[in-house]
């Protein structure tokens, strides 16, 4: 997406930044693709679109420091799950993650750093998330109490709707595919 200056002209550095980020994501995908069970484009002919088009790229959290902290937890194996409010998907029109989907994780500066594959997805009320899932999220002291406090604070900060203890969460588990 290109921002426009007041005069309606494209802002050149935004286009350049988008092009550079896209090129960086494509280069990362080329390296990570074999970890997803797909051959490298330069080696095998007859690749499918799914093998050449990178999966969605995104970062955890709502700020660069949180994105970096949570990415580090994924890279060390402490974080193998994540949760989002179902309302965020409904409000944005995005689809809920599906088992088998790949994602490229970005660091706080928007650089691609990891490839994950979704292994399970459940819709669970906030107040019914259990201690095992909280531990799998790999945050704070990994306790259910810390998970609830931290996530309630986060959801109150980012949601357009009012936080509710019974609000539906998309509880996603994933495996790190690259780097290993």
PDB file of C-alpha atoms in Angstrom:
ATOM      1  CA  UNK A   1       0.000   0.000   0.000  1.00  0.00           C
ATOM      2  CA  UNK A   2       1.355   3.412  -0.900  1.00  0.00           C
ATOM      3  CA  UNK A   3       0.694   6.521   1.135  1.00  0.00           C
ATOM      4  CA  UNK A   4       0.087   9.659  -0.830  1.00  0.00           C
ATOM      5  CA  UNK A   5       1.497  13.089  -0.153  1.00  0.00           C
ATOM      6  CA  UNK A   6      -0.888  16.035   0.250  1.00  0.00           C
ATOM      7  CA  UNK A   7      -0.697  16.745  -3.471  1.00  0.00           C
ATOM      8  CA  UNK A   8      -1.781  13.211  -4.346  1.00  0.00           C
ATOM      9  CA  UNK A   9       1.705  12.145  -5.424  1.00  0.00           C
ATOM     10  CA  UNK A  10       3.080   8.807  -4.175  1.00  0.00           C
ATOM     11  CA  UNK A  11       5.681   9.067  -1.419  1.00  0.00           C
ATOM     12  CA  UNK A  12       8.811   7.517  -2.951  1.00  0.00           C
ATOM     13  CA  UNK A  13      10.391   6.220   0.259  1.00  0.00           C
ATOM     14  CA  UNK A  14       7.232   4.307   1.154  1.00  0.00           C
ATOM     15  CA  UNK A  15       7.281   2.521  -2.201  1.00  0.00           C
ATOM     16  CA  UNK A  16      10.973   1.762  -1.785  1.00  0.00           C
ATOM     17  CA  UNK A  17      10.439   0.446   1.760  1.00  0.00           C
ATOM     18  CA  UNK A  18       7.573  -1.768   0.581  1.00  0.00           C
ATOM     19  CA  UNK A  19       9.678  -3.058  -2.333  1.00  0.00           C
ATOM     20  CA  UNK A  20      12.641  -3.758  -0.029  1.00  0.00           C
ATOM     21  CA  UNK A  21      10.464  -5.537   2.536  1.00  0.00           C
ATOM     22  CA  UNK A  22       8.829  -7.588  -0.229  1.00  0.00           C
ATOM     23  CA  UNK A  23      12.225  -8.551  -1.613  1.00  0.00           C
ATOM     24  CA  UNK A  24      13.436  -9.483   1.872  1.00  0.00           C
ATOM     25  CA  UNK A  25      10.360 -11.660   2.475  1.00  0.00           C
ATOM     26  CA  UNK A  26      10.796 -13.377  -0.920  1.00  0.00           C
ATOM     27  CA  UNK A  27      14.474 -14.080  -0.163  1.00  0.00           C
ATOM     28  CA  UNK A  28      13.539 -15.459   3.269  1.00  0.00           C
ATOM     29  CA  UNK A  29      10.821 -17.644   1.700  1.00  0.00           C
ATOM     30  CA  UNK A  30      13.348 -19.039  -0.771  1.00  0.00           C
ATOM     31  CA  UNK A  31      15.546 -20.142   2.159  1.00  0.00           C
ATOM     32  CA  UNK A  32      12.688 -21.387   4.354  1.00  0.00           C
ATOM     33  CA  UNK A  33      10.637 -23.191   1.690  1.00  0.00           C
ATOM     34  CA  UNK A  34      12.461 -26.573   2.049  1.00  0.00           C
ATOM     35  CA  UNK A  35      11.612 -26.541   5.784  1.00  0.00           C
ATOM     36  CA  UNK A  36       7.956 -26.453   4.776  1.00  0.00           C
ATOM     37  CA  UNK A  37       8.413 -29.520   2.562  1.00  0.00           C
ATOM     38  CA  UNK A  38       8.651 -27.511  -0.652  1.00  0.00           C
ATOM     39  CA  UNK A  39      11.596 -27.578  -3.031  1.00  0.00           C
ATOM     40  CA  UNK A  40      13.688 -24.536  -3.808  1.00  0.00           C
ATOM     41  CA  UNK A  41      12.518 -22.854  -7.010  1.00  0.00           C
ATOM     42  CA  UNK A  42      15.968 -22.795  -8.579  1.00  0.00           C
ATOM     43  CA  UNK A  43      16.399 -26.558  -8.199  1.00  0.00           C
ATOM     44  CA  UNK A  44      13.050 -28.016  -9.202  1.00  0.00           C
ATOM     45  CA  UNK A  45      10.904 -27.161 -12.188  1.00  0.00           C
ATOM     46  CA  UNK A  46       7.147 -27.183 -12.236  1.00  0.00           C
ATOM     47  CA  UNK A  47       6.592 -25.521  -8.868  1.00  0.00           C
ATOM     48  CA  UNK A  48       3.099 -24.542  -7.853  1.00  0.00           C
ATOM     49  CA  UNK A  49       1.910 -21.046  -6.961  1.00  0.00           C
ATOM     50  CA  UNK A  50       1.803 -22.106  -3.295  1.00  0.00           C
ATOM     51  CA  UNK A  51       5.514 -22.876  -3.485  1.00  0.00           C
ATOM     52  CA  UNK A  52       6.520 -19.589  -5.097  1.00  0.00           C
ATOM     53  CA  UNK A  53       4.212 -17.119  -3.321  1.00  0.00           C
ATOM     54  CA  UNK A  54       5.290 -16.547   0.276  1.00  0.00           C
ATOM     55  CA  UNK A  55       2.775 -17.151   3.066  1.00  0.00           C
ATOM     56  CA  UNK A  56       1.397 -14.228   5.090  1.00  0.00           C
ATOM     57  CA  UNK A  57       4.019 -12.311   7.065  1.00  0.00           C
ATOM     58  CA  UNK A  58       3.155 -10.756  10.418  1.00  0.00           C
ATOM     59  CA  UNK A  59       4.521  -9.997  13.865  1.00  0.00           C
ATOM     60  CA  UNK A  60       3.249 -10.685  17.358  1.00  0.00           C
ATOM     61  CA  UNK A  61       1.855  -7.961  19.599  1.00  0.00           C
ATOM     62  CA  UNK A  62       1.223  -4.293  18.970  1.00  0.00           C
ATOM     63  CA  UNK A  63       4.697  -2.768  19.291  1.00  0.00           C
ATOM     64  CA  UNK A  64       8.263  -3.569  18.169  1.00  0.00           C
ATOM     65  CA  UNK A  65       9.560  -4.546  21.624  1.00  0.00           C
ATOM     66  CA  UNK A  66       6.726  -7.020  22.186  1.00  0.00           C
ATOM     67  CA  UNK A  67       7.169  -8.408  18.661  1.00  0.00           C
ATOM     68  CA  UNK A  68      10.861  -9.021  19.341  1.00  0.00           C
ATOM     69  CA  UNK A  69      10.268 -10.590  22.768  1.00  0.00           C
ATOM     70  CA  UNK A  70       7.612 -12.999  21.490  1.00  0.00           C
ATOM     71  CA  UNK A  71       9.627 -13.872  18.375  1.00  0.00           C
ATOM     72  CA  UNK A  72      12.604 -14.722  20.590  1.00  0.00           C
ATOM     73  CA  UNK A  73      10.349 -17.023  22.641  1.00  0.00           C
ATOM     74  CA  UNK A  74       9.350 -18.804  19.401  1.00  0.00           C
ATOM     75  CA  UNK A  75      12.980 -19.157  18.312  1.00  0.00           C
ATOM     76  CA  UNK A  76      13.994 -20.641  21.694  1.00  0.00           C
ATOM     77  CA  UNK A  77      11.049 -23.058  21.706  1.00  0.00           C
ATOM     78  CA  UNK A  78       9.329 -21.469  24.707  1.00  0.00           C
ATOM     79  CA  UNK A  79       6.388 -20.192  22.625  1.00  0.00           C
ATOM     80  CA  UNK A  80       4.426 -22.768  20.621  1.00  0.00           C
ATOM     81  CA  UNK A  81       0.993 -21.144  20.823  1.00  0.00           C
ATOM     82  CA  UNK A  82      -0.695 -17.791  20.415  1.00  0.00           C
ATOM     83  CA  UNK A  83      -4.147 -16.368  20.943  1.00  0.00           C
ATOM     84  CA  UNK A  84      -6.143 -13.594  19.324  1.00  0.00           C
ATOM     85  CA  UNK A  85      -9.617 -12.264  19.900  1.00  0.00           C
ATOM     86  CA  UNK A  86     -12.056 -13.779  17.405  1.00  0.00           C
ATOM     87  CA  UNK A  87     -13.545 -10.275  17.209  1.00  0.00           C
ATOM     88  CA  UNK A  88     -10.337  -9.015  15.549  1.00  0.00           C
ATOM     89  CA  UNK A  89     -10.858 -11.476  12.691  1.00  0.00           C
ATOM     90  CA  UNK A  90     -14.547 -10.630  12.411  1.00  0.00           C
ATOM     91  CA  UNK A  91     -13.916  -6.865  12.432  1.00  0.00           C
ATOM     92  CA  UNK A  92     -11.105  -7.028   9.859  1.00  0.00           C
ATOM     93  CA  UNK A  93     -12.697  -9.625   7.580  1.00  0.00           C
ATOM     94  CA  UNK A  94      -9.595 -11.824   7.842  1.00  0.00           C
ATOM     95  CA  UNK A  95     -10.004 -15.582   7.976  1.00  0.00           C
ATOM     96  CA  UNK A  96      -9.243 -17.461  11.182  1.00  0.00           C
ATOM     97  CA  UNK A  97      -6.012 -19.466  10.842  1.00  0.00           C
ATOM     98  CA  UNK A  98      -6.381 -23.058   9.628  1.00  0.00           C
ATOM     99  CA  UNK A  99      -4.395 -26.161  10.439  1.00  0.00           C
ATOM    100  CA  UNK A 100      -1.508 -26.580   8.010  1.00  0.00           C
ATOM    101  CA  UNK A 101      -1.175 -22.896   7.127  1.00  0.00           C
ATOM    102  CA  UNK A 102       2.274 -21.375   7.047  1.00  0.00           C
ATOM    103  CA  UNK A 103       3.209 -17.926   8.339  1.00  0.00           C
ATOM    104  CA  UNK A 104       6.382 -15.877   8.218  1.00  0.00           C
ATOM    105  CA  UNK A 105       7.077 -14.178  11.539  1.00  0.00           C
ATOM    106  CA  UNK A 106       8.549 -10.699  11.426  1.00  0.00           C
ATOM    107  CA  UNK A 107      10.669  -9.037  14.080  1.00  0.00           C
ATOM    108  CA  UNK A 108       9.882  -5.617  15.513  1.00  0.00           C
ATOM    109  CA  UNK A 109      11.529  -3.924  12.523  1.00  0.00           C
ATOM    110  CA  UNK A 110       9.492  -5.908  10.005  1.00  0.00           C
ATOM    111  CA  UNK A 111      12.281  -8.293   8.979  1.00  0.00           C
ATOM    112  CA  UNK A 112      11.391 -11.968   8.337  1.00  0.00           C
ATOM    113  CA  UNK A 113      12.893 -14.225  10.979  1.00  0.00           C
ATOM    114  CA  UNK A 114      10.911 -17.469  11.281  1.00  0.00           C
ATOM    115  CA  UNK A 115       8.519 -19.769   9.456  1.00  0.00           C
ATOM    116  CA  UNK A 116       5.774 -21.511  11.442  1.00  0.00           C
ATOM    117  CA  UNK A 117       3.042 -23.997  10.550  1.00  0.00           C
ATOM    118  CA  UNK A 118      -0.307 -23.976  12.379  1.00  0.00           C
ATOM    119  CA  UNK A 119      -0.962 -27.361  14.015  1.00  0.00           C
ATOM    120  CA  UNK A 120      -4.282 -26.715  15.781  1.00  0.00           C
ATOM    121  CA  UNK A 121      -6.927 -24.023  16.123  1.00  0.00           C
ATOM    122  CA  UNK A 122      -9.684 -23.842  18.726  1.00  0.00           C
ATOM    123  CA  UNK A 123     -12.170 -21.130  19.644  1.00  0.00           C
ATOM    124  CA  UNK A 124     -12.218 -20.896  23.451  1.00  0.00           C
ATOM    125  CA  UNK A 125     -13.754 -18.312  25.799  1.00  0.00           C
ATOM    126  CA  UNK A 126     -11.062 -16.169  27.458  1.00  0.00           C
ATOM    127  CA  UNK A 127     -11.980 -17.399  30.943  1.00  0.00           C
ATOM    128  CA  UNK A 128     -11.749 -21.064  29.844  1.00  0.00           C
ATOM    129  CA  UNK A 129      -8.167 -20.965  28.554  1.00  0.00           C
ATOM    130  CA  UNK A 130      -6.282 -23.525  30.635  1.00  0.00           C
ATOM    131  CA  UNK A 131      -2.878 -23.531  32.312  1.00  0.00           C
ATOM    132  CA  UNK A 132      -1.348 -25.809  29.668  1.00  0.00           C
ATOM    133  CA  UNK A 133      -2.232 -23.397  26.862  1.00  0.00           C
ATOM    134  CA  UNK A 134      -0.973 -20.432  28.912  1.00  0.00           C
ATOM    135  CA  UNK A 135       2.336 -22.268  29.391  1.00  0.00           C
ATOM    136  CA  UNK A 136       2.549 -22.972  25.643  1.00  0.00           C
ATOM    137  CA  UNK A 137       2.224 -19.230  24.936  1.00  0.00           C
ATOM    138  CA  UNK A 138       5.626 -18.897  26.641  1.00  0.00           C
ATOM    139  CA  UNK A 139       5.089 -15.453  28.152  1.00  0.00           C
ATOM    140  CA  UNK A 140       5.885 -13.942  31.553  1.00  0.00           C
ATOM    141  CA  UNK A 141       6.291 -16.703  34.150  1.00  0.00           C
ATOM    142  CA  UNK A 142       4.159 -19.032  31.972  1.00  0.00           C
ATOM    143  CA  UNK A 143       1.439 -19.318  34.627  1.00  0.00           C
ATOM    144  CA  UNK A 144      -2.275 -19.080  33.904  1.00  0.00           C
ATOM    145  CA  UNK A 145      -2.606 -16.137  36.305  1.00  0.00           C
ATOM    146  CA  UNK A 146       0.109 -14.131  34.519  1.00  0.00           C
ATOM    147  CA  UNK A 147      -1.345 -15.108  31.132  1.00  0.00           C
ATOM    148  CA  UNK A 148      -4.819 -13.863  32.113  1.00  0.00           C
ATOM    149  CA  UNK A 149      -3.530 -10.586  33.567  1.00  0.00           C
ATOM    150  CA  UNK A 150      -1.231  -9.862  30.617  1.00  0.00           C
ATOM    151  CA  UNK A 151      -3.764 -10.790  27.961  1.00  0.00           C
ATOM    152  CA  UNK A 152      -6.592  -8.868  29.582  1.00  0.00           C
ATOM    153  CA  UNK A 153      -4.357  -5.773  29.645  1.00  0.00           C
ATOM    154  CA  UNK A 154      -3.401  -6.358  26.004  1.00  0.00           C
ATOM    155  CA  UNK A 155      -6.979  -6.917  24.803  1.00  0.00           C
ATOM    156  CA  UNK A 156      -8.229  -3.852  26.677  1.00  0.00           C
ATOM    157  CA  UNK A 157      -5.511  -1.850  24.898  1.00  0.00           C
ATOM    158  CA  UNK A 158      -6.036  -3.101  21.341  1.00  0.00           C
ATOM    159  CA  UNK A 159      -9.659  -4.173  20.910  1.00  0.00           C
ATOM    160  CA  UNK A 160     -12.278  -1.879  19.467  1.00  0.00           C
ATOM    161  CA  UNK A 161     -14.891  -3.761  21.513  1.00  0.00           C
ATOM    162  CA  UNK A 162     -15.158  -3.920  25.295  1.00  0.00           C
ATOM    163  CA  UNK A 163     -13.142  -6.718  26.909  1.00  0.00           C
ATOM    164  CA  UNK A 164     -15.267  -9.516  28.370  1.00  0.00           C
ATOM    165  CA  UNK A 165     -14.112 -12.578  30.339  1.00  0.00           C
ATOM    166  CA  UNK A 166     -16.223 -14.807  28.076  1.00  0.00           C
ATOM    167  CA  UNK A 167     -15.062 -13.253  24.800  1.00  0.00           C
ATOM    168  CA  UNK A 168     -14.069 -15.857  22.194  1.00  0.00           C
ATOM    169  CA  UNK A 169     -10.357 -16.374  21.544  1.00  0.00           C
ATOM    170  CA  UNK A 170      -8.704 -18.076  18.622  1.00  0.00           C
ATOM    171  CA  UNK A 171      -6.212 -20.374  20.357  1.00  0.00           C
ATOM    172  CA  UNK A 172      -3.623 -21.446  17.818  1.00  0.00           C
ATOM    173  CA  UNK A 173      -0.762 -23.894  18.248  1.00  0.00           C
ATOM    174  CA  UNK A 174       2.135 -23.962  15.837  1.00  0.00           C
ATOM    175  CA  UNK A 175       5.477 -25.566  15.134  1.00  0.00           C
ATOM    176  CA  UNK A 176       8.653 -23.754  14.181  1.00  0.00           C
ATOM    177  CA  UNK A 177       9.697 -24.906  10.713  1.00  0.00           C
ATOM    178  CA  UNK A 178      12.573 -22.487  10.019  1.00  0.00           C
ATOM    179  CA  UNK A 179      15.108 -21.855  11.394  1.00  0.00           C
ATOM    180  CA  UNK A 180      15.455 -25.047  13.358  1.00  0.00           C
TER     181      UNK A 180
END
